[in-house]
PDB file of C-alpha atoms and ligand atoms in Angstrom:
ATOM      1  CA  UNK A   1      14.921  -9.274   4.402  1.00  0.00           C
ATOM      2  CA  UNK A   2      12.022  -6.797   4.111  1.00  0.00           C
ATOM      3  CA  UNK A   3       9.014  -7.997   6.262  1.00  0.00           C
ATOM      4  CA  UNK A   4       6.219  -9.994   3.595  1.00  0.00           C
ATOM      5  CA  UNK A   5       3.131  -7.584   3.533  1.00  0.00           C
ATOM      6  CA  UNK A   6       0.119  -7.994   1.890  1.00  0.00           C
ATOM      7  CA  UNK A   7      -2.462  -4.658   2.444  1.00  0.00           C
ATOM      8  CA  UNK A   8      -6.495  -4.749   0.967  1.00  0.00           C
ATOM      9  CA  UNK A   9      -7.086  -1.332  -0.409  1.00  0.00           C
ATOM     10  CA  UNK A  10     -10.711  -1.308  -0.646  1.00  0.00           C
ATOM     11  CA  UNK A  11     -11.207   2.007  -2.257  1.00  0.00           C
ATOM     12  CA  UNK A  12     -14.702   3.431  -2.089  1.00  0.00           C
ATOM     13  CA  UNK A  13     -16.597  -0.003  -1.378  1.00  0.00           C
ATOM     14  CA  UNK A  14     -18.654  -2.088   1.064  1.00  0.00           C
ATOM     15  CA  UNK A  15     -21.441  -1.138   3.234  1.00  0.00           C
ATOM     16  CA  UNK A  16     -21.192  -0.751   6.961  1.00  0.00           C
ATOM     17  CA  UNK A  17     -22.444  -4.529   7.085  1.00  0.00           C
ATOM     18  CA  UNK A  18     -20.439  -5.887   4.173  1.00  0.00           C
ATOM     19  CA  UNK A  19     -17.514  -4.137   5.771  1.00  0.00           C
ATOM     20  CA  UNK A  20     -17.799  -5.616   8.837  1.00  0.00           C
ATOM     21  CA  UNK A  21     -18.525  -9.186   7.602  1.00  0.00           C
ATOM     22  CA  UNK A  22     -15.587  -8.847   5.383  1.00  0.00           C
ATOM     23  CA  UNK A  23     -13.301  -8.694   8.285  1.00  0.00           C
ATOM     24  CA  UNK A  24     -14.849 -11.191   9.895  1.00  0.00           C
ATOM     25  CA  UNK A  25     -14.105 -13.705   7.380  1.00  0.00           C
ATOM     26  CA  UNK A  26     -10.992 -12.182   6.979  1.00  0.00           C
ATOM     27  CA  UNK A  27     -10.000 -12.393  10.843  1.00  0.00           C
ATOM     28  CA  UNK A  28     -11.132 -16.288  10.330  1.00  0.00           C
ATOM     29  CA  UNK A  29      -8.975 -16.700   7.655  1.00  0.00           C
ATOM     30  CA  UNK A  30      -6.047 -15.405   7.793  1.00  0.00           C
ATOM     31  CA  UNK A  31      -6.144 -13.626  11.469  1.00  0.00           C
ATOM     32  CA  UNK A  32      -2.760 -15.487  12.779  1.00  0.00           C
ATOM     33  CA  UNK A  33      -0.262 -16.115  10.405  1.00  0.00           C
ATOM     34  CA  UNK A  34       2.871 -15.596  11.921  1.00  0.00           C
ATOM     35  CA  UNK A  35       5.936 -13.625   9.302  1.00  0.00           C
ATOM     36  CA  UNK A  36       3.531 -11.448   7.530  1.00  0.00           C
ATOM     37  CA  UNK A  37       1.949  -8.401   7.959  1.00  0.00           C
ATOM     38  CA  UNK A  38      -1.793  -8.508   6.756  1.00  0.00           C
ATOM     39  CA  UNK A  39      -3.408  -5.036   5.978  1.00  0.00           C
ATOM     40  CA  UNK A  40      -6.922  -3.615   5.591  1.00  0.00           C
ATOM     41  CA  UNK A  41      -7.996  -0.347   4.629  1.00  0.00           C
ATOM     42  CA  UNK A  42     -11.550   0.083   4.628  1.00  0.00           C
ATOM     43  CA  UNK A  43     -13.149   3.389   3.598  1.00  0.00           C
ATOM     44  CA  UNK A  44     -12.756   6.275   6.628  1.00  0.00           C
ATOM     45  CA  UNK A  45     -16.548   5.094   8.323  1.00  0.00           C
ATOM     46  CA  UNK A  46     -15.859   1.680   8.887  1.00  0.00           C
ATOM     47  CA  UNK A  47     -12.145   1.949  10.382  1.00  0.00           C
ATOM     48  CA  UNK A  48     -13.537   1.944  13.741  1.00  0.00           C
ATOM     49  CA  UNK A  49     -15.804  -1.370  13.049  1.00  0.00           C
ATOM     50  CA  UNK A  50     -13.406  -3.135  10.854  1.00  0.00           C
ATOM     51  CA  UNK A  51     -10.292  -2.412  13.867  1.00  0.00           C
ATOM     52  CA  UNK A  52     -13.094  -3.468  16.387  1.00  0.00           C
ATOM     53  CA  UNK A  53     -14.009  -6.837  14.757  1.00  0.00           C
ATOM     54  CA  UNK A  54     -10.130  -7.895  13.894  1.00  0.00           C
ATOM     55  CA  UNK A  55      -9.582  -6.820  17.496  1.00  0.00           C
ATOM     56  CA  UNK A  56      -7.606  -9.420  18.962  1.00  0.00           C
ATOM     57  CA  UNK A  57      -6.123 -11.339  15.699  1.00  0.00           C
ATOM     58  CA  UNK A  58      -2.685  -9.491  14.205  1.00  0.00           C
ATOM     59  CA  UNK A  59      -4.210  -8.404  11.463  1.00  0.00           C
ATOM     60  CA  UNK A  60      -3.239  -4.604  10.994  1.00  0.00           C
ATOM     61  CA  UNK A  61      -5.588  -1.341   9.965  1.00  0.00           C
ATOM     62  CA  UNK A  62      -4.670   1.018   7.380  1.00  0.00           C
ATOM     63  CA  UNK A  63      -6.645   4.323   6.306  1.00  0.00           C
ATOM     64  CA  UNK A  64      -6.635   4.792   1.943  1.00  0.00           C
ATOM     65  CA  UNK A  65      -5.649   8.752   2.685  1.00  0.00           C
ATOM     66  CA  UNK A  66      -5.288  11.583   5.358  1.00  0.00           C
ATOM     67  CA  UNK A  67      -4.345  15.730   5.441  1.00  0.00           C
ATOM     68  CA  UNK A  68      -0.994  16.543   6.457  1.00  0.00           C
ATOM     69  CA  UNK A  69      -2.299  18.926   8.634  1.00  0.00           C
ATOM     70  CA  UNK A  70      -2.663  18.622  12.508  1.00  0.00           C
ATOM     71  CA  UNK A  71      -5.998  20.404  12.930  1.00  0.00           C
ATOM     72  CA  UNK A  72      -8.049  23.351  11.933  1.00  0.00           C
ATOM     73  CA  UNK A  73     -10.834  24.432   9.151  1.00  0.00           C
ATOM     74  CA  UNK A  74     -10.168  22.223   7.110  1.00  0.00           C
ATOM     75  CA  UNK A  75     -14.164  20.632   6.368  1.00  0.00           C
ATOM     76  CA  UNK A  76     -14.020  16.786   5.468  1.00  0.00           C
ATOM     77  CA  UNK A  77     -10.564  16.049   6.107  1.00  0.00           C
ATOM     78  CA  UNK A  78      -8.907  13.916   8.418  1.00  0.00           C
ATOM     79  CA  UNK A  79      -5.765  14.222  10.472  1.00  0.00           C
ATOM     80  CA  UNK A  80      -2.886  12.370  11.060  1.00  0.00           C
ATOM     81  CA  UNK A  81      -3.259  11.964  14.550  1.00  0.00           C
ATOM     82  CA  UNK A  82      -6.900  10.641  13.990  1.00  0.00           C
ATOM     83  CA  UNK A  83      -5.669   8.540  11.948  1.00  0.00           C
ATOM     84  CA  UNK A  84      -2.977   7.413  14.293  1.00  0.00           C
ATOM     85  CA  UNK A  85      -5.618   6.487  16.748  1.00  0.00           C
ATOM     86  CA  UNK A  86      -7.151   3.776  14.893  1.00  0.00           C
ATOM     87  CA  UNK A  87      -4.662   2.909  12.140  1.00  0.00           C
ATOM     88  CA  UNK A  88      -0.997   0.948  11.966  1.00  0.00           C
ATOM     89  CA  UNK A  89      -0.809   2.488   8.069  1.00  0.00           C
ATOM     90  CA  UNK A  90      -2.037   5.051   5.842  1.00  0.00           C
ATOM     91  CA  UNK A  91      -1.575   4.752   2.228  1.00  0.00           C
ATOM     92  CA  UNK A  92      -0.841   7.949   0.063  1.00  0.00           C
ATOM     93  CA  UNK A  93      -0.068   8.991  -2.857  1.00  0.00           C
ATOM     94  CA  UNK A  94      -2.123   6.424  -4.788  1.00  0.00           C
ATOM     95  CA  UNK A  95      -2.374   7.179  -8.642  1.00  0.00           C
ATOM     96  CA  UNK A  96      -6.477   7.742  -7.822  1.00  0.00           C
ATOM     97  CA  UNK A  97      -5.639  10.939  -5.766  1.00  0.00           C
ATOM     98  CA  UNK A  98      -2.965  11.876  -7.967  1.00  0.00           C
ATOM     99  CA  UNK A  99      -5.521  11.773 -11.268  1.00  0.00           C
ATOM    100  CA  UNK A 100      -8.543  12.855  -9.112  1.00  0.00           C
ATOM    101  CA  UNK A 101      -8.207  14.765  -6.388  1.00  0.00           C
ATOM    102  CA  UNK A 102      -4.776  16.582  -7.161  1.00  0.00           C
ATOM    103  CA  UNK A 103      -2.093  15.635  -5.538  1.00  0.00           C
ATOM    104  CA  UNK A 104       1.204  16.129  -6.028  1.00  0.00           C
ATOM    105  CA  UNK A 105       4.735  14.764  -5.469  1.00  0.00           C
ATOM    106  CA  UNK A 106       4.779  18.261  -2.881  1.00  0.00           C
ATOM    107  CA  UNK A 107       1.693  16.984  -1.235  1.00  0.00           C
ATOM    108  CA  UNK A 108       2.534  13.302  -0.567  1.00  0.00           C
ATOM    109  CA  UNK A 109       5.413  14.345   0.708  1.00  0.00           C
ATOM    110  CA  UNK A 110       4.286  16.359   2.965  1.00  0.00           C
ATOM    111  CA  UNK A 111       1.676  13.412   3.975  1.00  0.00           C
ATOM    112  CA  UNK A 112       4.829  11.032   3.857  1.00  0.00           C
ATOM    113  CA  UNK A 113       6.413  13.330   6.869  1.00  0.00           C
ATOM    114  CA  UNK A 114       3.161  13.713   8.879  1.00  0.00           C
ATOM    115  CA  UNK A 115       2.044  10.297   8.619  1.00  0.00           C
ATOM    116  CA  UNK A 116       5.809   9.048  10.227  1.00  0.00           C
ATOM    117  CA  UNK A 117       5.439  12.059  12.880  1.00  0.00           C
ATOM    118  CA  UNK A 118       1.889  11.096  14.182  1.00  0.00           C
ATOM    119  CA  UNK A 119       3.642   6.783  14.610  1.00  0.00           C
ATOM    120  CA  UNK A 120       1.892   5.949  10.593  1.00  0.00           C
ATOM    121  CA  UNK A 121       3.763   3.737   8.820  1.00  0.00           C
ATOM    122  CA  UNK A 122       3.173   5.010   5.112  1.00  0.00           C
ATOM    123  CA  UNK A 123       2.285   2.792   2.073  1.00  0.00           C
ATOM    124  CA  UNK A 124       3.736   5.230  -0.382  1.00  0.00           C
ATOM    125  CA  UNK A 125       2.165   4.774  -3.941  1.00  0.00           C
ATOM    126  CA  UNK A 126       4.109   5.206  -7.040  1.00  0.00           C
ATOM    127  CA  UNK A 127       3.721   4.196 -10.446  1.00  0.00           C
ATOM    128  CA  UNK A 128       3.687   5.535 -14.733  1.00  0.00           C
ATOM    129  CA  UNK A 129       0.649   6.055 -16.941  1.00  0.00           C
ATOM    130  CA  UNK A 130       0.281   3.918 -19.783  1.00  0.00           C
ATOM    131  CA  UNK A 131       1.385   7.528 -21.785  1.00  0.00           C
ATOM    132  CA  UNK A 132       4.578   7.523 -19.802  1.00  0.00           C
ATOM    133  CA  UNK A 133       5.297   3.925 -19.991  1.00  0.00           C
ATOM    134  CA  UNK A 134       5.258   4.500 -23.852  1.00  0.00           C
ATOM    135  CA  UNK A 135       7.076   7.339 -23.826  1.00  0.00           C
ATOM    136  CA  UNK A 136      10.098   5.554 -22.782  1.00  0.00           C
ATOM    137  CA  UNK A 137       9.554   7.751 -19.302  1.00  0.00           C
ATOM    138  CA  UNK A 138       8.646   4.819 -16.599  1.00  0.00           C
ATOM    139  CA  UNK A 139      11.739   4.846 -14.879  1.00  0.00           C
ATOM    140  CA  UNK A 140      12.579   8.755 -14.464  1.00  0.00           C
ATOM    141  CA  UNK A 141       8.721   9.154 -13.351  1.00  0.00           C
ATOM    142  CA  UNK A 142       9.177   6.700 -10.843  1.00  0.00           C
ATOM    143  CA  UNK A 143      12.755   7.793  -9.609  1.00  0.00           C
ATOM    144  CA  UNK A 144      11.046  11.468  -9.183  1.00  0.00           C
ATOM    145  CA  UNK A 145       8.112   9.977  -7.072  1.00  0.00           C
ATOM    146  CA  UNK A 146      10.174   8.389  -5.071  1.00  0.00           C
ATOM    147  CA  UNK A 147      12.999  10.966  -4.507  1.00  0.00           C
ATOM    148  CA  UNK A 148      10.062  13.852  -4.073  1.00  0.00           C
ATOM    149  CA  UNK A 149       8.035  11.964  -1.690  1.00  0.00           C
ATOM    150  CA  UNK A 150      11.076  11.006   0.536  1.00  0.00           C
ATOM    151  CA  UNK A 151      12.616  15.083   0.323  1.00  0.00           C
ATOM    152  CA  UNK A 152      13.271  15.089   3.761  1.00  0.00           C
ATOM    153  CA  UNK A 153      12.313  11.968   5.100  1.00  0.00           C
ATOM    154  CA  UNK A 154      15.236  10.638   7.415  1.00  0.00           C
ATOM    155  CA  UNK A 155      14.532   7.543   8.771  1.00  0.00           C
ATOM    156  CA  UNK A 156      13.318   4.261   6.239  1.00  0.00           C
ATOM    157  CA  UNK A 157      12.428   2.267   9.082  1.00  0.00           C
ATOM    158  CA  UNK A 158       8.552   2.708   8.754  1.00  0.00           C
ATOM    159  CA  UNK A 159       8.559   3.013   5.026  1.00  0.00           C
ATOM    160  CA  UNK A 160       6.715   0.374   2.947  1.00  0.00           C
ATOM    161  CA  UNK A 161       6.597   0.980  -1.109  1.00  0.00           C
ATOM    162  CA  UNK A 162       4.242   0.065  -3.461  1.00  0.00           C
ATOM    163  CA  UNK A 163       4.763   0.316  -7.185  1.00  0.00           C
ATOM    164  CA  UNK A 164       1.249  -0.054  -8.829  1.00  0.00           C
ATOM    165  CA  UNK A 165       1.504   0.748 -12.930  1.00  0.00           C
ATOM    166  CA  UNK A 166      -1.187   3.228 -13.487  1.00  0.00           C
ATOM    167  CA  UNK A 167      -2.207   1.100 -16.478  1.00  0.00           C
ATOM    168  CA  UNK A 168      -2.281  -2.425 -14.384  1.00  0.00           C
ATOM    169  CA  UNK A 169      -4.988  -0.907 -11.875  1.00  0.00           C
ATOM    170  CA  UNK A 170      -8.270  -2.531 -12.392  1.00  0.00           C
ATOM    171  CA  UNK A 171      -7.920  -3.506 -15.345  1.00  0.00           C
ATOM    172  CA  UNK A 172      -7.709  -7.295 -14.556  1.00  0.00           C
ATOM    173  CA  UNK A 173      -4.437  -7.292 -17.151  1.00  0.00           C
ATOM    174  CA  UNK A 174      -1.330  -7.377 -14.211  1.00  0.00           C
ATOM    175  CA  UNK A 175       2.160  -6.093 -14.865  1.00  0.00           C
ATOM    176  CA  UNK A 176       3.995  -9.202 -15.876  1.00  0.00           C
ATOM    177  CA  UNK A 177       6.722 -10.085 -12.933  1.00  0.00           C
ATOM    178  CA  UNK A 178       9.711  -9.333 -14.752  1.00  0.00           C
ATOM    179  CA  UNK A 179       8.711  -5.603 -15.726  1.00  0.00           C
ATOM    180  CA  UNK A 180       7.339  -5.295 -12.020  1.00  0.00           C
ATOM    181  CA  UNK A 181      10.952  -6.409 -10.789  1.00  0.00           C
ATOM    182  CA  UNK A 182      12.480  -4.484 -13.434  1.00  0.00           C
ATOM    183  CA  UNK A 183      11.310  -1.220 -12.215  1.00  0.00           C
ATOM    184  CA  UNK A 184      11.173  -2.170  -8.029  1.00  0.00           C
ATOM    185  CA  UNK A 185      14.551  -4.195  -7.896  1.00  0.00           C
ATOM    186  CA  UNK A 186      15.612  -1.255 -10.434  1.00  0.00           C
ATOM    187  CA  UNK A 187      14.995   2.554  -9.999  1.00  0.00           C
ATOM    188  CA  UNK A 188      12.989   1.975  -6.578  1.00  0.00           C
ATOM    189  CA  UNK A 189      15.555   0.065  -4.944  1.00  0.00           C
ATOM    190  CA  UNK A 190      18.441   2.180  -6.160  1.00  0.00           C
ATOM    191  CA  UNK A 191      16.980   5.457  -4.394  1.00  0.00           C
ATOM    192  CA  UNK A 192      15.971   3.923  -1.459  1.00  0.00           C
ATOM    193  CA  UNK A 193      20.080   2.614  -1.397  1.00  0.00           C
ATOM    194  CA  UNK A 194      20.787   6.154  -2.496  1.00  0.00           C
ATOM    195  CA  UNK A 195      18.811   7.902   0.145  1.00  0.00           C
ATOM    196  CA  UNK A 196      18.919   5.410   3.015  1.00  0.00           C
ATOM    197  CA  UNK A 197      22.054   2.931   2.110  1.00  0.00           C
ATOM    198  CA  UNK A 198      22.352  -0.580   3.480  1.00  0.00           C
ATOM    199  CA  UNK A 199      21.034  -2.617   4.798  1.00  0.00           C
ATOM    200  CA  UNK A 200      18.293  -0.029   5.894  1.00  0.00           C
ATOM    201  CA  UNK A 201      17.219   0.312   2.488  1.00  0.00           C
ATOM    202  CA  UNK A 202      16.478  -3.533   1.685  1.00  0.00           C
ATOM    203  CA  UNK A 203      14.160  -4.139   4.822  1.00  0.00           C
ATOM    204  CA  UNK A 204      11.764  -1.628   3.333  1.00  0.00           C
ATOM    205  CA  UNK A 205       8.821  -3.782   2.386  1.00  0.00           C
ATOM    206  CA  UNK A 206       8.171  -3.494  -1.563  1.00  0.00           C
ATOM    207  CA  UNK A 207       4.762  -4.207  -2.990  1.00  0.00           C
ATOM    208  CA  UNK A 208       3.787  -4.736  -6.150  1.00  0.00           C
ATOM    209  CA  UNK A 209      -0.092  -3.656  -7.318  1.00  0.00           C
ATOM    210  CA  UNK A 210      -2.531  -3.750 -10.329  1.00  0.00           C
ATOM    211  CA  UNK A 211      -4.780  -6.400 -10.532  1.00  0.00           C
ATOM    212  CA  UNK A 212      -2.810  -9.054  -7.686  1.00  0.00           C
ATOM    213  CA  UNK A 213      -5.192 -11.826  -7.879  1.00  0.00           C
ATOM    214  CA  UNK A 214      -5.156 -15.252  -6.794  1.00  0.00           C
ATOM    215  CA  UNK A 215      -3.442 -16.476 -10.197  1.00  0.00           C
ATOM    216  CA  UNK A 216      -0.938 -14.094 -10.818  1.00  0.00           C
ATOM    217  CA  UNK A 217       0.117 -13.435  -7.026  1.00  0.00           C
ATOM    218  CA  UNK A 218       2.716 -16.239  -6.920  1.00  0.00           C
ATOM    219  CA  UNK A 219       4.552 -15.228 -10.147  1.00  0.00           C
ATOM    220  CA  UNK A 220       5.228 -12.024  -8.782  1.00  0.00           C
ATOM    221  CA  UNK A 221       6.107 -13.399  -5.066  1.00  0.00           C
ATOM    222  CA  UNK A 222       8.918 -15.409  -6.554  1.00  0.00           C
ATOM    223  CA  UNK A 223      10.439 -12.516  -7.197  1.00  0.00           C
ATOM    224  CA  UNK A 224      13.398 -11.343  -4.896  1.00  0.00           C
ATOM    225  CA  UNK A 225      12.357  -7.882  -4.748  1.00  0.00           C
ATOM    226  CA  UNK A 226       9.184  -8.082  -4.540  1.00  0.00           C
ATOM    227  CA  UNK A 227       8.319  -8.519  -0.925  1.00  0.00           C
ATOM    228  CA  UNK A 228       4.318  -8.333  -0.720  1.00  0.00           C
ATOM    229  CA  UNK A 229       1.150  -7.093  -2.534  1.00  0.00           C
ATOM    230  CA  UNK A 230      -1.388  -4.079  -2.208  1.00  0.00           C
ATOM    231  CA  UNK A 231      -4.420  -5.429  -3.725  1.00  0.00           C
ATOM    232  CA  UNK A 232      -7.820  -3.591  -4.930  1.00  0.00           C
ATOM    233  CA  UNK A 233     -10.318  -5.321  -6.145  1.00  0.00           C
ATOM    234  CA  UNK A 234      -9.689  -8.967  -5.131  1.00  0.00           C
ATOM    235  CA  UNK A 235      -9.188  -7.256  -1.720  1.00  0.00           C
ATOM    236  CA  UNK A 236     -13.227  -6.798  -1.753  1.00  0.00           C
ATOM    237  CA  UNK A 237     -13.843 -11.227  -1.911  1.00  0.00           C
ATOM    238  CA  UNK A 238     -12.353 -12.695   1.710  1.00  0.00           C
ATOM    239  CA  UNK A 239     -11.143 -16.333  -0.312  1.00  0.00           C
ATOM    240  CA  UNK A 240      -9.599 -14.595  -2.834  1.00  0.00           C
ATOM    241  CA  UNK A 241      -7.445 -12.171  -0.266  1.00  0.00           C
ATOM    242  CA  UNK A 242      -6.711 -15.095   1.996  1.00  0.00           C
ATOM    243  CA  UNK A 243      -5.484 -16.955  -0.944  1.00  0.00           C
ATOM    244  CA  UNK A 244      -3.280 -14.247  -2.103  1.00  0.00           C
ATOM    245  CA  UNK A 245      -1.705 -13.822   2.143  1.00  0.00           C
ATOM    246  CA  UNK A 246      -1.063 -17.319   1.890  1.00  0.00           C
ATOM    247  CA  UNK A 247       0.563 -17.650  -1.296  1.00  0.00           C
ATOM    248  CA  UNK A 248       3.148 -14.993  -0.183  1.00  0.00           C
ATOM    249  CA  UNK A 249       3.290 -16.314   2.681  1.00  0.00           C
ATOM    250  CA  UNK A 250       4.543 -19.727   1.272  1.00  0.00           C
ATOM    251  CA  UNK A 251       6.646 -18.728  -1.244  1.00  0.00           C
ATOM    252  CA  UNK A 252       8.331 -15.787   0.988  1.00  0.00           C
ATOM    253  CA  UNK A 253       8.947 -19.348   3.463  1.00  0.00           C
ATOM    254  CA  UNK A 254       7.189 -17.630   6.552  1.00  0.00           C
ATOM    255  CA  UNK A 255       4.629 -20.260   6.824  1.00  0.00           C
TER     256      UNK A 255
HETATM  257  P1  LIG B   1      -6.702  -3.610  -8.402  1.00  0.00           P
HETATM  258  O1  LIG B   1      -6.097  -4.746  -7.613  1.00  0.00           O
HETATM  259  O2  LIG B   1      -8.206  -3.596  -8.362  1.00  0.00           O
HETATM  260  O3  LIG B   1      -6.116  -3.517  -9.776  1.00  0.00           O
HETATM  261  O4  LIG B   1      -6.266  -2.256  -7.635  1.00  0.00           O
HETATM  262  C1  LIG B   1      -4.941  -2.066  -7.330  1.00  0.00           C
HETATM  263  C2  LIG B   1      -4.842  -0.876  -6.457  1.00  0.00           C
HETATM  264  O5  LIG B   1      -5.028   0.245  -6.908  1.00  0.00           O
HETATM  265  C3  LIG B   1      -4.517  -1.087  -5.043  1.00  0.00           C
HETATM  266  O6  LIG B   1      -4.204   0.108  -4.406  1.00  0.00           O
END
């Protein structure tokens, strides 16, 4: 079975001190729980304090973007390989840089392959608009994130997948767990099988995000095919986080 993962995007939040006792709580909490991976991926200026402070515990580091590209003029953006050095994961292709700063299916996937080459493991982002949803569209929007960010892309082994519905993200109203596992256990699944077969393809880790919280994290974890959660804004409050690693953790039976 796909490894239980639950990563804390924090977007653009926290101060340097909120940040830092944030993962202190956090490396309290939930530092040592053995069968899941626990993520958290502070803003670029506090990845050095939050890795330092969670030093120790298994508690992993993940940066929220980076530039494909090794090195160069390239003012305010970071590289994989600095990345590398203080991060286990980078998540890309979330549906903020996709509506904000441009990116495309081309450009996550050429993040996808850079990340893997510098030793990332990738939280790939996918997910429809409320518009597409409506449209009927959901599933062929999905299938072409996933086939487009993967062009190329060899080896699943450091993959992890989250499918966060554009509409479910921050809006405190979830996807409910059937439509989640209608859509992961569904068109994500299939094209993972399709571009990596068995059993490769089932041990990537699939996470389901928009609005995770404390109360609706366990409906969703009882779902086969829905192996973890990448969680915004109840990411930001340490109970509320711990609460959602532990209820995965339980009902994934790793604790
Ligand atoms: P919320 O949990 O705040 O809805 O954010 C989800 C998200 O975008 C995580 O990447």
């Amino acid at each position: 079975m796909a490894r239980p993962t639950v990563a804390g995007n924090w977007k653009m939040n926290t101060s340097l001190a909120e940040a830092k006792s944030l993962a202190r709580d956090l490396r309290a909490s939930i530092g040592d729980i053995n069968g899941i991976d626990r993520v958290l991926c502070p803003p670029f200026p506090y990845l050095m304090l939050v890795r330092e402070t969670v030093a120790g515990s298994s508690i992993g580091i993940g940066a929220q973007n980076m530039n494909y590209q090794e090195k160069g003029a390239f003012t305010g953006e970071v590289s994989p390989s600095m990345v590398a050095e203080l991060c286990d994961y980078v998540i890309l292709g979330h549906s903020e840089r996709r509506a904000l700063y441009g990116e495309t299916d081309e450009s996550v996937n050429l993040k996808v392959e850079a990340a893997l080459k510098a030793g990332l493991k990738p939280i790939l982002c996918v997910g429809e608009t409320l518009a597409q949803r409506e449209a009927g569209a959901a599933e062929s929007i999905v299938g072409k994130q996933i086939t487009k960010a993967l062009d190329g892309v060899e080896n699943a082994s450091s993959l992890v997948v989250a499918y966060e519905p554009v509409w479910a993200i921050g809006t405190g109203v979830p996807a409910t767990p059937e439509l989640a596992a209608e859509i992961m256990g569904g068109v994500i699944q299939r094209n993972l099988i399709a571009l990596y077969g068995e059993p490769a393809a089932l041990e990537v880790p699939l996470l389901y995000g928009g609005s995770v919280n404390p109360d609706s994290v366990q409906g969703f974890m009882e779902q086969g095919c829905i192996h973890g959660a990448l969680v915004g804004g109840a990411s930001l409050k340490p109970e509320d986080f711990a609460h959602i690693v532990r209820t995965t953790a339980g009902v994934k039976g790793v604790s």
